[in-house]
Amino acid sequence: MNIIAWCTCALVGLLLCGNVQAAERKGIAAVGLSRLSGASAGNLAAAVKDSGCRQFEFTFMPFFNPGNPFNNVDTLLAIPNVGKIETICLSWRDEEAMNDDWEIVLATLGKRAGEVNRHLNGIRHKVEKIVLVPMLEDQWTQARWLEAVHIIAGQLDSGDRIFFRRSVNSGSDMPPTTIVARLKNGTSHTFTSTRLEAHRLDHGGNAQVISNDGRLVFQDARMFGRYETKAALDDGAGESRSLADWTAEANATAKVSLLWRPGYNLFTRAYADSRITYQKPDEPLEKRADSDSDPAVNAFEREVLKSFLQ
């Protein structure tokens, strides 16, 4: 084979190596991570390890568990031979405190940012990036989102490896590429590569990060004698897509794809013969507690995540 033919084949091989390349742009939206049991966190870690991916992102909202907000994080950070991106949502839109007067919202974010800062000082050397999201699915104006960013930055000892991201449901307003803010010690730091995350079932739009949050990506292939259908999630957003279909699109895009699953977020799982269904709990997610039965991250969920990350 001559050198031109070899180079052409090598280039084609690189372009067709979708799973390998896409594995560097995938992760999990385990919003309820800090309330999962140790066994569930272990299954998440095992899925990542067994997938063979070289980098993954895990997104969570620590303050669902205010008594131990960073519970289970060490389990994911201990996975060997894989780069980690840790994404922290400091709040979410349905919280009572986040729907109070703006001054109270900022005060709450500032207090939580202080706890996040202490956590970051201990794990910064274990991750490639740390992404801070002021609110999961915020409905703020751009000016208010930026004000929240400045409040959070003002509690940080260092801007090293820190990036900010805006999370929306279906909006398209891009945040500024760079943000100059004052850190805790008063020094100025420029945060770069600020990104937009949108929650949708396709990978279109302006956002560089896509999560199916609230929209079911279901596993219709039978595993361990169980399977899901497009109607498996009660009280969801009403949209669904098969895991195989969503994964194929994730592999073909340059965007980051974060897989949201009911089992990672403490929805109640039930079984009708071999079919799995999920029900959103009546009580707030911050009051839920995982068990080693249901809604645990079990062997089924482990295989779902593994197949997505491969």
GROMACS .gro file of C-alpha atoms in nm:
model
  310
    1MET     CA    1   0.000   0.000   0.000
    2ASN     CA    2   0.147   0.337  -0.095
    3ILE     CA    3   0.167   0.625   0.151
    4ILE     CA    4  -0.127   0.814  -0.001
    5ALA     CA    5  -0.353   0.511   0.022
    6TRP     CA    6  -0.232   0.443   0.379
    7CYS     CA    7  -0.302   0.801   0.485
    8THR     CA    8  -0.646   0.789   0.324
    9CYS     CA    9  -0.731   0.469   0.510
   10ALA     CA   10  -0.600   0.611   0.834
   11LEU     CA   11  -0.813   0.922   0.792
   12VAL     CA   12  -1.122   0.716   0.711
   13GLY     CA   13  -1.051   0.496   1.012
   14LEU     CA   14  -1.037   0.800   1.235
   15LEU     CA   15  -1.363   0.938   1.101
   16LEU     CA   16  -1.538   0.603   1.133
   17CYS     CA   17  -1.410   0.541   1.485
   18GLY     CA   18  -1.723   0.707   1.618
   19ASN     CA   19  -1.752   0.521   1.946
   20VAL     CA   20  -1.393   0.592   2.047
   21GLN     CA   21  -1.415   0.961   1.965
   22ALA     CA   22  -1.764   1.006   2.106
   23ALA     CA   23  -1.667   0.834   2.429
   24GLU     CA   24  -1.465   1.145   2.509
   25ARG     CA   25  -1.784   1.353   2.492
   26LYS     CA   26  -2.024   1.150   2.705
   27GLY     CA   27  -2.137   1.130   3.063
   28ILE     CA   28  -2.418   1.084   3.310
   29ALA     CA   29  -2.665   1.328   3.460
   30ALA     CA   30  -2.699   1.162   3.801
   31VAL     CA   31  -2.874   1.452   3.970
   32GLY     CA   32  -2.946   1.246   4.282
   33LEU     CA   33  -2.588   1.114   4.316
   34SER     CA   34  -2.540   1.233   4.675
   35ARG     CA   35  -2.851   1.042   4.787
   36LEU     CA   36  -2.770   0.715   4.612
   37SER     CA   37  -2.657   0.417   4.818
   38GLY     CA   38  -2.295   0.305   4.814
   39ALA     CA   39  -2.396   0.001   4.610
   40SER     CA   40  -2.562   0.220   4.347
   41ALA     CA   41  -2.258   0.448   4.323
   42GLY     CA   42  -2.043   0.138   4.287
   43ASN     CA   43  -2.253   0.022   3.992
   44LEU     CA   44  -2.215   0.361   3.823
   45ALA     CA   45  -1.838   0.341   3.868
   46ALA     CA   46  -1.827  -0.018   3.740
   47ALA     CA   47  -2.021   0.081   3.427
   48VAL     CA   48  -1.771   0.356   3.351
   49LYS     CA   49  -1.475   0.128   3.412
   50ASP     CA   50  -1.616  -0.160   3.208
   51SER     CA   51  -1.708   0.065   2.915
   52GLY     CA   52  -1.344   0.135   2.840
   53CYS     CA   53  -1.408   0.507   2.787
   54ARG     CA   54  -1.110   0.738   2.833
   55GLN     CA   55  -1.301   1.036   2.971
   56PHE     CA   56  -1.649   1.090   3.112
   57GLU     CA   57  -1.849   1.363   3.280
   58PHE     CA   58  -2.073   1.323   3.581
   59THR     CA   59  -2.329   1.591   3.662
   60PHE     CA   60  -2.504   1.609   3.998
   61MET     CA   61  -2.679   1.843   4.240
   62PRO     CA   62  -2.504   1.795   4.577
   63PHE     CA   63  -2.753   1.993   4.783
   64PHE     CA   64  -3.025   1.733   4.737
   65ASN     CA   65  -2.837   1.592   5.036
   66PRO     CA   66  -2.742   1.898   5.245
   67GLY     CA   67  -2.611   1.680   5.528
   68ASN     CA   68  -2.356   1.510   5.301
   69PRO     CA   69  -2.363   1.697   4.969
   70PHE     CA   70  -2.061   1.527   4.813
   71ASN     CA   71  -2.153   1.174   4.912
   72ASN     CA   72  -2.041   0.914   4.652
   73VAL     CA   73  -1.817   1.154   4.460
   74ASP     CA   74  -1.501   0.978   4.581
   75THR     CA   75  -1.632   0.650   4.435
   76LEU     CA   76  -1.644   0.803   4.087
   77LEU     CA   77  -1.314   0.988   4.126
   78ALA     CA   78  -1.142   0.661   4.219
   79ILE     CA   79  -1.213   0.499   3.881
   80PRO     CA   80  -0.867   0.426   3.735
   81ASN     CA   81  -0.738   0.513   3.389
   82VAL     CA   82  -1.015   0.752   3.290
   83GLY     CA   83  -1.028   1.132   3.282
   84LYS     CA   84  -1.306   1.292   3.483
   85ILE     CA   85  -1.509   1.607   3.440
   86GLU     CA   86  -1.707   1.689   3.753
   87THR     CA   87  -2.009   1.911   3.694
   88ILE     CA   88  -2.183   2.061   3.997
   89CYS     CA   89  -2.529   2.219   3.985
   90LEU     CA   90  -2.555   2.455   4.281
   91SER     CA   91  -2.935   2.470   4.269
   92TRP     CA   92  -3.239   2.372   4.069
   93ARG     CA   93  -3.544   2.566   3.961
   94ASP     CA   94  -3.808   2.400   4.184
   95GLU     CA   95  -3.634   2.470   4.513
   96GLU     CA   96  -3.824   2.696   4.752
   97ALA     CA   97  -3.517   2.905   4.828
   98MET     CA   98  -3.453   2.957   4.458
   99ASN     CA   99  -3.798   3.108   4.410
  100ASP     CA  100  -3.766   3.363   4.691
  101ASP     CA  101  -3.650   3.724   4.669
  102TRP     CA  102  -3.344   3.768   4.448
  103GLU     CA  103  -3.132   3.869   4.748
  104ILE     CA  104  -3.214   3.537   4.917
  105VAL     CA  105  -3.136   3.346   4.598
  106LEU     CA  106  -2.792   3.509   4.580
  107ALA     CA  107  -2.728   3.454   4.950
  108THR     CA  108  -2.813   3.084   4.915
  109LEU     CA  109  -2.585   3.048   4.614
  110GLY     CA  110  -2.304   3.224   4.800
  111LYS     CA  111  -2.335   2.993   5.100
  112ARG     CA  112  -2.338   2.684   4.880
  113ALA     CA  113  -2.044   2.814   4.677
  114GLY     CA  114  -1.843   2.823   4.999
  115GLU     CA  115  -1.911   2.451   5.053
  116VAL     CA  116  -1.830   2.379   4.689
  117ASN     CA  117  -1.502   2.570   4.726
  118ARG     CA  118  -1.392   2.350   5.018
  119HIS     CA  119  -1.477   2.041   4.814
  120LEU     CA  120  -1.287   2.167   4.510
  121ASN     CA  121  -0.976   2.240   4.712
  122GLY     CA  122  -0.961   1.869   4.797
  123ILE     CA  123  -1.033   1.714   4.457
  124ARG     CA  124  -0.898   1.962   4.201
  125HIS     CA  125  -0.595   1.743   4.126
  126LYS     CA  126  -0.819   1.440   4.057
  127VAL     CA  127  -1.019   1.587   3.770
  128GLU     CA  128  -0.947   1.737   3.430
  129LYS     CA  129  -1.222   1.997   3.458
  130ILE     CA  130  -1.470   2.127   3.713
  131VAL     CA  131  -1.787   2.276   3.568
  132LEU     CA  132  -2.011   2.494   3.785
  133VAL     CA  133  -2.379   2.540   3.696
  134PRO     CA  134  -2.554   2.810   3.902
  135MET     CA  135  -2.897   2.649   3.850
  136LEU     CA  136  -3.026   2.337   3.678
  137GLU     CA  137  -3.272   2.466   3.415
  138ASP     CA  138  -3.263   2.830   3.518
  139GLN     CA  139  -3.521   3.072   3.384
  140TRP     CA  140  -3.320   3.384   3.459
  141THR     CA  141  -3.227   3.670   3.234
  142GLN     CA  142  -2.870   3.669   3.111
  143ALA     CA  143  -2.792   3.955   3.351
  144ARG     CA  144  -2.916   3.757   3.651
  145TRP     CA  145  -2.727   3.445   3.545
  146LEU     CA  146  -2.407   3.652   3.526
  147GLU     CA  147  -2.477   3.801   3.868
  148ALA     CA  148  -2.510   3.448   4.007
  149VAL     CA  149  -2.178   3.353   3.844
  150HIS     CA  150  -2.003   3.646   4.011
  151ILE     CA  151  -2.148   3.554   4.352
  152ILE     CA  152  -2.021   3.197   4.315
  153ALA     CA  153  -1.678   3.304   4.185
  154GLY     CA  154  -1.643   3.535   4.484
  155GLN     CA  155  -1.634   3.229   4.714
  156LEU     CA  156  -1.361   3.043   4.522
  157ASP     CA  157  -0.999   3.031   4.634
  158SER     CA  158  -0.883   2.948   4.281
  159GLY     CA  159  -1.015   2.955   3.927
  160ASP     CA  160  -0.780   2.674   3.819
  161ARG     CA  161  -0.967   2.415   3.608
  162ILE     CA  162  -1.299   2.588   3.676
  163PHE     CA  163  -1.551   2.648   3.397
  164PHE     CA  164  -1.907   2.779   3.411
  165ARG     CA  165  -2.205   2.642   3.223
  166ARG     CA  166  -2.558   2.767   3.181
  167SER     CA  167  -2.833   2.502   3.199
  168VAL     CA  168  -3.172   2.564   3.035
  169ASN     CA  169  -3.469   2.354   2.938
  170SER     CA  170  -3.498   2.446   2.572
  171GLY     CA  171  -3.357   2.798   2.549
  172SER     CA  172  -3.085   2.905   2.309
  173ASP     CA  173  -2.929   3.217   2.463
  174MET     CA  174  -2.555   3.154   2.457
  175PRO     CA  175  -2.359   3.273   2.761
  176PRO     CA  176  -2.050   3.488   2.701
  177THR     CA  177  -1.739   3.297   2.598
  178THR     CA  178  -1.530   3.453   2.875
  179ILE     CA  179  -1.625   3.596   3.213
  180VAL     CA  180  -1.395   3.812   3.425
  181ALA     CA  181  -1.480   3.783   3.796
  182ARG     CA  182  -1.326   3.847   4.138
  183LEU     CA  183  -1.220   3.547   4.343
  184LYS     CA  184  -1.241   3.517   4.721
  185ASN     CA  185  -0.905   3.689   4.772
  186GLY     CA  186  -1.007   3.980   4.549
  187THR     CA  187  -0.789   3.888   4.253
  188SER     CA  188  -0.938   3.892   3.904
  189HIS     CA  189  -0.974   3.568   3.708
  190THR     CA  190  -1.093   3.509   3.353
  191PHE     CA  191  -1.317   3.204   3.318
  192THR     CA  192  -1.316   3.068   2.964
  193SER     CA  193  -1.510   2.823   2.747
  194THR     CA  194  -1.843   2.897   2.911
  195ARG     CA  195  -2.103   2.668   2.755
  196LEU     CA  196  -2.478   2.623   2.720
  197GLU     CA  197  -2.653   2.299   2.814
  198ALA     CA  198  -3.002   2.230   2.676
  199HIS     CA  199  -3.240   1.951   2.767
  200ARG     CA  200  -3.384   1.784   2.460
  201LEU     CA  201  -3.402   1.451   2.277
  202ASP     CA  202  -3.216   1.558   1.966
  203HIS     CA  203  -2.871   1.712   1.934
  204GLY     CA  204  -2.982   2.020   1.740
  205GLY     CA  205  -2.985   2.383   1.845
  206ASN     CA  206  -2.705   2.613   1.960
  207ALA     CA  207  -2.616   2.437   2.285
  208GLN     CA  208  -2.283   2.255   2.300
  209VAL     CA  209  -2.405   2.017   2.575
  210ILE     CA  210  -2.720   1.803   2.544
  211SER     CA  211  -2.901   1.606   2.814
  212ASN     CA  212  -3.230   1.422   2.775
  213ASP     CA  213  -3.321   1.538   3.129
  214GLY     CA  214  -3.688   1.451   3.192
  215ARG     CA  215  -3.727   1.292   2.850
  216LEU     CA  216  -3.695   0.917   2.855
  217VAL     CA  217  -3.417   0.737   2.670
  218PHE     CA  218  -3.539   0.379   2.708
  219GLN     CA  219  -3.370   0.042   2.670
  220ASP     CA  220  -3.603  -0.173   2.462
  221ALA     CA  221  -3.351  -0.454   2.427
  222ARG     CA  222  -3.416  -0.720   2.690
  223MET     CA  223  -3.146  -0.743   2.958
  224PHE     CA  224  -3.160  -0.964   3.268
  225GLY     CA  225  -3.510  -1.056   3.154
  226ARG     CA  226  -3.627  -0.691   3.168
  227TYR     CA  227  -3.697  -0.419   2.913
  228GLU     CA  228  -3.849  -0.072   2.881
  229THR     CA  229  -4.085   0.090   2.632
  230LYS     CA  230  -4.136   0.447   2.519
  231ALA     CA  231  -4.415   0.477   2.777
  232ALA     CA  232  -4.203   0.354   3.070
  233LEU     CA  233  -4.178   0.693   3.243
  234ASP     CA  234  -4.499   0.823   3.398
  235ASP     CA  235  -4.528   1.200   3.447
  236GLY     CA  236  -4.225   1.266   3.227
  237ALA     CA  237  -4.190   1.529   2.958
  238GLY     CA  238  -4.393   1.312   2.723
  239GLU     CA  239  -4.107   1.251   2.480
  240SER     CA  240  -3.902   0.936   2.443
  241ARG     CA  241  -3.636   0.779   2.226
  242SER     CA  242  -3.465   0.440   2.228
  243LEU     CA  243  -3.120   0.412   2.380
  244ALA     CA  244  -2.978   0.269   2.057
  245ASP     CA  245  -3.114   0.561   1.855
  246TRP     CA  246  -2.999   0.828   2.101
  247THR     CA  247  -2.654   0.672   2.138
  248ALA     CA  248  -2.606   0.657   1.761
  249GLU     CA  249  -2.681   1.029   1.735
  250ALA     CA  250  -2.453   1.106   2.030
  251ASN     CA  251  -2.172   0.916   1.857
  252ALA     CA  252  -2.218   1.120   1.541
  253THR     CA  253  -2.211   1.465   1.702
  254ALA     CA  254  -1.931   1.683   1.833
  255LYS     CA  255  -2.150   1.787   2.127
  256VAL     CA  256  -2.128   1.658   2.482
  257SER     CA  257  -2.409   1.407   2.553
  258LEU     CA  258  -2.523   1.345   2.912
  259LEU     CA  259  -2.752   1.049   2.974
  260TRP     CA  260  -3.026   1.115   3.229
  261ARG     CA  261  -3.203   0.808   3.368
  262PRO     CA  262  -3.486   0.779   3.624
  263GLY     CA  263  -3.283   0.523   3.818
  264TYR     CA  264  -2.999   0.772   3.868
  265ASN     CA  265  -3.241   1.032   3.999
  266LEU     CA  266  -3.445   0.838   4.256
  267PHE     CA  267  -3.765   0.780   4.064
  268THR     CA  268  -3.965   0.479   4.183
  269ARG     CA  269  -3.917   0.168   3.967
  270ALA     CA  270  -4.190  -0.092   3.923
  271TYR     CA  271  -4.224  -0.411   3.723
  272ALA     CA  272  -4.519  -0.540   3.520
  273ASP     CA  273  -4.408  -0.891   3.430
  274SER     CA  274  -4.082  -0.816   3.242
  275ARG     CA  275  -4.157  -0.452   3.162
  276ILE     CA  276  -4.001  -0.174   3.372
  277THR     CA  277  -4.191   0.144   3.453
  278TYR     CA  278  -4.101   0.454   3.655
  279GLN     CA  279  -4.305   0.695   3.861
  280LYS     CA  280  -4.189   1.039   3.974
  281PRO     CA  281  -4.226   1.049   4.353
  282ASP     CA  282  -4.474   1.279   4.522
  283GLU     CA  283  -4.216   1.404   4.772
  284PRO     CA  284  -3.933   1.634   4.659
  285LEU     CA  285  -3.621   1.456   4.534
  286GLU     CA  286  -3.415   1.610   4.814
  287LYS     CA  287  -3.621   1.401   5.060
  288ARG     CA  288  -3.578   1.073   4.875
  289ALA     CA  289  -3.335   0.807   4.988
  290ASP     CA  290  -3.202   0.525   4.772
  291SER     CA  291  -3.204   0.162   4.876
  292ASP     CA  292  -3.026  -0.147   4.748
  293SER     CA  293  -3.349  -0.268   4.588
  294ASP     CA  294  -3.545   0.007   4.409
  295PRO     CA  295  -3.486   0.279   4.290
  296ALA     CA  296  -3.126   0.160   4.303
  297VAL     CA  297  -2.878   0.175   4.017
  298ASN     CA  298  -2.895  -0.200   3.963
  299ALA     CA  299  -2.744  -0.444   3.714
  300PHE     CA  300  -2.985  -0.327   3.441
  301GLU     CA  301  -2.884   0.038   3.485
  302ARG     CA  302  -2.520  -0.060   3.495
  303GLU     CA  303  -2.548  -0.222   3.153
  304VAL     CA  304  -2.746   0.073   3.012
  305LEU     CA  305  -2.473   0.319   3.111
  306LYS     CA  306  -2.195   0.089   2.997
  307SER     CA  307  -2.349   0.048   2.651
  308PHE     CA  308  -2.394   0.424   2.618
  309LEU     CA  309  -2.035   0.508   2.712
  310GLN     CA  310  -1.874   0.246   2.489
   0.00000   0.00000   0.00000
